[in-house]
GROMACS .gro file of C-alpha atoms in nm:
model
  202
    1UNK     CA    1  16.136  34.592  22.481
    2UNK     CA    2  16.108  34.187  22.356
    3UNK     CA    3  15.919  34.104  22.046
    4UNK     CA    4  16.191  33.980  21.776
    5UNK     CA    5  16.310  34.127  21.479
    6UNK     CA    6  16.073  34.455  21.557
    7UNK     CA    7  16.146  34.473  21.941
    8UNK     CA    8  16.336  34.871  21.831
    9UNK     CA    9  16.031  34.973  21.674
   10UNK     CA   10  15.764  34.871  21.887
   11UNK     CA   11  15.979  35.007  22.166
   12UNK     CA   12  15.955  35.366  21.915
   13UNK     CA   13  15.601  35.348  21.851
   14UNK     CA   14  15.586  35.329  22.282
   15UNK     CA   15  15.716  35.614  22.285
   16UNK     CA   16  15.598  35.814  21.988
   17UNK     CA   17  15.311  35.809  22.175
   18UNK     CA   18  15.443  35.904  22.557
   19UNK     CA   19  15.568  36.170  22.372
   20UNK     CA   20  15.201  36.241  22.228
   21UNK     CA   21  15.066  36.211  22.563
   22UNK     CA   22  15.274  36.429  22.726
   23UNK     CA   23  15.459  36.188  22.962
   24UNK     CA   24  15.815  36.301  22.857
   25UNK     CA   25  15.957  36.640  22.572
   26UNK     CA   26  16.226  36.354  22.440
   27UNK     CA   27  16.252  36.005  22.448
   28UNK     CA   28  16.631  35.757  22.260
   29UNK     CA   29  16.578  35.488  22.133
   30UNK     CA   30  16.793  35.233  22.128
   31UNK     CA   31  16.863  34.903  21.907
   32UNK     CA   32  17.146  34.682  21.978
   33UNK     CA   33  17.208  34.341  21.853
   34UNK     CA   34  17.524  34.179  21.951
   35UNK     CA   35  17.688  33.817  21.891
   36UNK     CA   36  17.830  33.710  22.196
   37UNK     CA   37  17.800  33.339  22.108
   38UNK     CA   38  17.794  33.111  21.795
   39UNK     CA   39  17.462  32.944  21.947
   40UNK     CA   40  17.171  33.113  21.789
   41UNK     CA   41  17.405  33.150  21.453
   42UNK     CA   42  17.407  32.735  21.444
   43UNK     CA   43  17.081  32.765  21.570
   44UNK     CA   44  16.917  32.926  21.251
   45UNK     CA   45  17.177  32.776  21.049
   46UNK     CA   46  17.008  32.393  21.092
   47UNK     CA   47  16.647  32.611  21.039
   48UNK     CA   48  16.729  32.679  20.726
   49UNK     CA   49  16.706  33.041  20.774
   50UNK     CA   50  17.122  33.154  20.726
   51UNK     CA   51  17.168  33.238  20.330
   52UNK     CA   52  17.431  32.989  20.220
   53UNK     CA   53  17.619  33.222  20.001
   54UNK     CA   54  17.632  33.477  20.322
   55UNK     CA   55  17.453  33.704  20.085
   56UNK     CA   56  17.050  33.858  20.209
   57UNK     CA   57  16.877  33.860  19.869
   58UNK     CA   58  16.607  33.996  19.922
   59UNK     CA   59  16.371  33.966  19.636
   60UNK     CA   60  16.577  33.850  19.419
   61UNK     CA   61  16.502  33.549  19.202
   62UNK     CA   62  16.777  33.352  19.457
   63UNK     CA   63  16.716  33.404  19.786
   64UNK     CA   64  16.805  33.166  20.034
   65UNK     CA   65  16.806  33.324  20.390
   66UNK     CA   66  17.003  33.623  20.559
   67UNK     CA   67  17.339  33.693  20.728
   68UNK     CA   68  17.300  33.767  21.056
   69UNK     CA   69  17.411  34.132  21.183
   70UNK     CA   70  17.582  34.327  21.440
   71UNK     CA   71  17.413  34.672  21.505
   72UNK     CA   72  17.376  34.979  21.723
   73UNK     CA   73  17.099  35.193  21.630
   74UNK     CA   74  17.006  35.522  21.850
   75UNK     CA   75  16.738  35.831  21.767
   76UNK     CA   76  16.594  36.041  21.936
   77UNK     CA   77  16.247  36.136  21.926
   78UNK     CA   78  16.131  36.484  22.036
   79UNK     CA   79  15.775  36.660  22.047
   80UNK     CA   80  15.718  36.873  21.748
   81UNK     CA   81  15.697  37.214  21.977
   82UNK     CA   82  15.958  37.025  22.193
   83UNK     CA   83  16.173  37.397  22.327
   84UNK     CA   84  16.421  37.169  22.291
   85UNK     CA   85  16.482  37.146  21.993
   86UNK     CA   86  16.924  37.091  21.938
   87UNK     CA   87  16.909  37.018  21.575
   88UNK     CA   88  16.685  36.996  21.242
   89UNK     CA   89  16.498  36.741  21.239
   90UNK     CA   90  16.559  36.397  20.969
   91UNK     CA   91  16.153  36.278  20.941
   92UNK     CA   92  15.824  36.326  21.138
   93UNK     CA   93  15.627  36.027  21.263
   94UNK     CA   94  15.253  36.109  21.187
   95UNK     CA   95  15.112  35.745  21.222
   96UNK     CA   96  15.298  35.471  21.378
   97UNK     CA   97  15.117  35.083  21.444
   98UNK     CA   98  15.089  34.788  21.599
   99UNK     CA   99  14.922  34.443  21.642
  100UNK     CA  100  14.990  34.113  21.667
  101UNK     CA  101  15.098  33.837  21.338
  102UNK     CA  102  14.842  33.595  21.438
  103UNK     CA  103  14.924  33.202  21.293
  104UNK     CA  104  15.197  33.173  21.069
  105UNK     CA  105  15.440  32.869  20.978
  106UNK     CA  106  15.749  32.996  21.227
  107UNK     CA  107  15.961  33.262  21.226
  108UNK     CA  108  16.043  33.435  20.920
  109UNK     CA  109  15.693  33.356  20.781
  110UNK     CA  110  15.496  33.666  20.829
  111UNK     CA  111  15.089  33.658  20.806
  112UNK     CA  112  14.947  33.844  20.474
  113UNK     CA  113  14.645  33.976  20.688
  114UNK     CA  114  14.861  34.075  20.914
  115UNK     CA  115  15.041  34.236  20.735
  116UNK     CA  116  14.803  34.392  20.584
  117UNK     CA  117  14.631  34.499  20.881
  118UNK     CA  118  14.880  34.688  21.052
  119UNK     CA  119  15.000  34.894  20.771
  120UNK     CA  120  14.635  35.001  20.758
  121UNK     CA  121  14.584  35.094  21.070
  122UNK     CA  122  14.922  35.334  21.096
  123UNK     CA  123  14.835  35.502  20.738
  124UNK     CA  124  14.472  35.571  20.917
  125UNK     CA  125  14.659  35.730  21.249
  126UNK     CA  126  14.894  35.895  21.024
  127UNK     CA  127  14.579  36.042  20.782
  128UNK     CA  128  14.706  35.917  20.511
  129UNK     CA  129  14.600  35.682  20.193
  130UNK     CA  130  14.785  35.411  19.985
  131UNK     CA  131  14.861  35.706  19.686
  132UNK     CA  132  15.073  35.944  20.002
  133UNK     CA  133  15.342  35.657  20.018
  134UNK     CA  134  15.687  35.757  19.813
  135UNK     CA  135  15.847  35.421  19.891
  136UNK     CA  136  15.791  35.141  20.164
  137UNK     CA  137  16.067  35.006  20.423
  138UNK     CA  138  16.037  34.609  20.441
  139UNK     CA  139  16.144  34.361  20.667
  140UNK     CA  140  16.300  34.181  20.358
  141UNK     CA  141  16.488  33.894  20.470
  142UNK     CA  142  16.550  33.699  20.194
  143UNK     CA  143  16.405  33.384  20.258
  144UNK     CA  144  16.135  33.321  19.979
  145UNK     CA  145  15.896  33.264  20.172
  146UNK     CA  146  15.836  33.580  20.414
  147UNK     CA  147  15.974  33.781  20.139
  148UNK     CA  148  15.668  33.719  19.933
  149UNK     CA  149  15.406  33.712  20.171
  150UNK     CA  150  15.517  34.087  20.247
  151UNK     CA  151  15.474  34.195  19.900
  152UNK     CA  152  15.116  34.009  19.818
  153UNK     CA  153  15.031  34.206  20.242
  154UNK     CA  154  15.159  34.522  20.052
  155UNK     CA  155  14.987  34.441  19.715
  156UNK     CA  156  14.661  34.350  19.922
  157UNK     CA  157  14.665  34.761  20.058
  158UNK     CA  158  14.811  34.909  19.764
  159UNK     CA  159  14.693  34.805  19.486
  160UNK     CA  160  14.466  35.094  19.396
  161UNK     CA  161  14.788  35.342  19.389
  162UNK     CA  162  14.791  35.541  18.968
  163UNK     CA  163  15.180  35.552  19.040
  164UNK     CA  164  15.493  35.291  19.086
  165UNK     CA  165  15.590  35.213  19.473
  166UNK     CA  166  15.966  35.187  19.545
  167UNK     CA  167  16.016  34.924  19.798
  168UNK     CA  168  16.386  34.802  19.954
  169UNK     CA  169  16.573  34.635  20.276
  170UNK     CA  170  16.834  34.756  20.453
  171UNK     CA  171  16.927  34.373  20.470
  172UNK     CA  172  17.040  34.400  20.186
  173UNK     CA  173  17.352  34.647  20.287
  174UNK     CA  174  17.455  34.548  20.611
  175UNK     CA  175  17.237  34.206  20.688
  176UNK     CA  176  17.003  34.132  20.952
  177UNK     CA  177  16.963  34.308  21.331
  178UNK     CA  178  16.729  34.094  21.431
  179UNK     CA  179  16.587  34.307  21.815
  180UNK     CA  180  16.755  34.616  21.652
  181UNK     CA  181  16.619  34.516  21.266
  182UNK     CA  182  16.290  34.763  21.275
  183UNK     CA  183  16.486  35.049  21.374
  184UNK     CA  184  16.760  35.027  21.159
  185UNK     CA  185  16.536  35.028  20.884
  186UNK     CA  186  16.369  35.381  21.010
  187UNK     CA  187  16.687  35.511  21.051
  188UNK     CA  188  16.712  35.430  20.653
  189UNK     CA  189  16.303  35.542  20.596
  190UNK     CA  190  16.441  35.892  20.766
  191UNK     CA  191  16.778  35.938  20.613
  192UNK     CA  192  16.636  35.876  20.271
  193UNK     CA  193  16.361  36.095  20.353
  194UNK     CA  194  16.620  36.388  20.410
  195UNK     CA  195  16.821  36.326  20.188
  196UNK     CA  196  16.526  36.249  19.881
  197UNK     CA  197  16.729  35.999  19.740
  198UNK     CA  198  16.685  35.637  19.881
  199UNK     CA  199  16.966  35.336  19.896
  200UNK     CA  200  17.047  35.130  19.685
  201UNK     CA  201  16.855  34.853  19.764
  202UNK     CA  202  17.155  34.597  19.688
   0.00000   0.00000   0.00000
């Protein structure tokens, strides 16, 4: 699956639907990002996407870009009634959704309306409402434009909540894993659910 930063997360969505349709009992979903050449780093640097401070400062006032990360993440997905259950699951994925981002003014600028639409669709798929969500793991690349648009999209979905909503981004911890980024975020969110504790947002 090749959908830029969402590649591995889209693969997880497709795997979940294959499980729900009974096409398989267990699915392995992996995302890998390796920097085998400096060409992309040069291109992203020239485009002003990389942080000159070599830190991903998501949601910070001084956010100035991201750092690239090499990563391999793998999840084992299975139906809850699967007889091949080999370990206690970390988390249950109750809903997923995907859409096209629509018109934007660049790779680092998401579309606020599309972001809100896909969150609402995932909530509907899970049978949940905005008040049922305890934490949001954001894409949060550490760009002043992209982060602001992402938060505005969240606000349009969660503005009517009766309690605060913590948000974070694993990119402050490890950097931007690019094609594997979404799966790394899912690993972090699963770990947070399993341990009842959100890892610190640096």
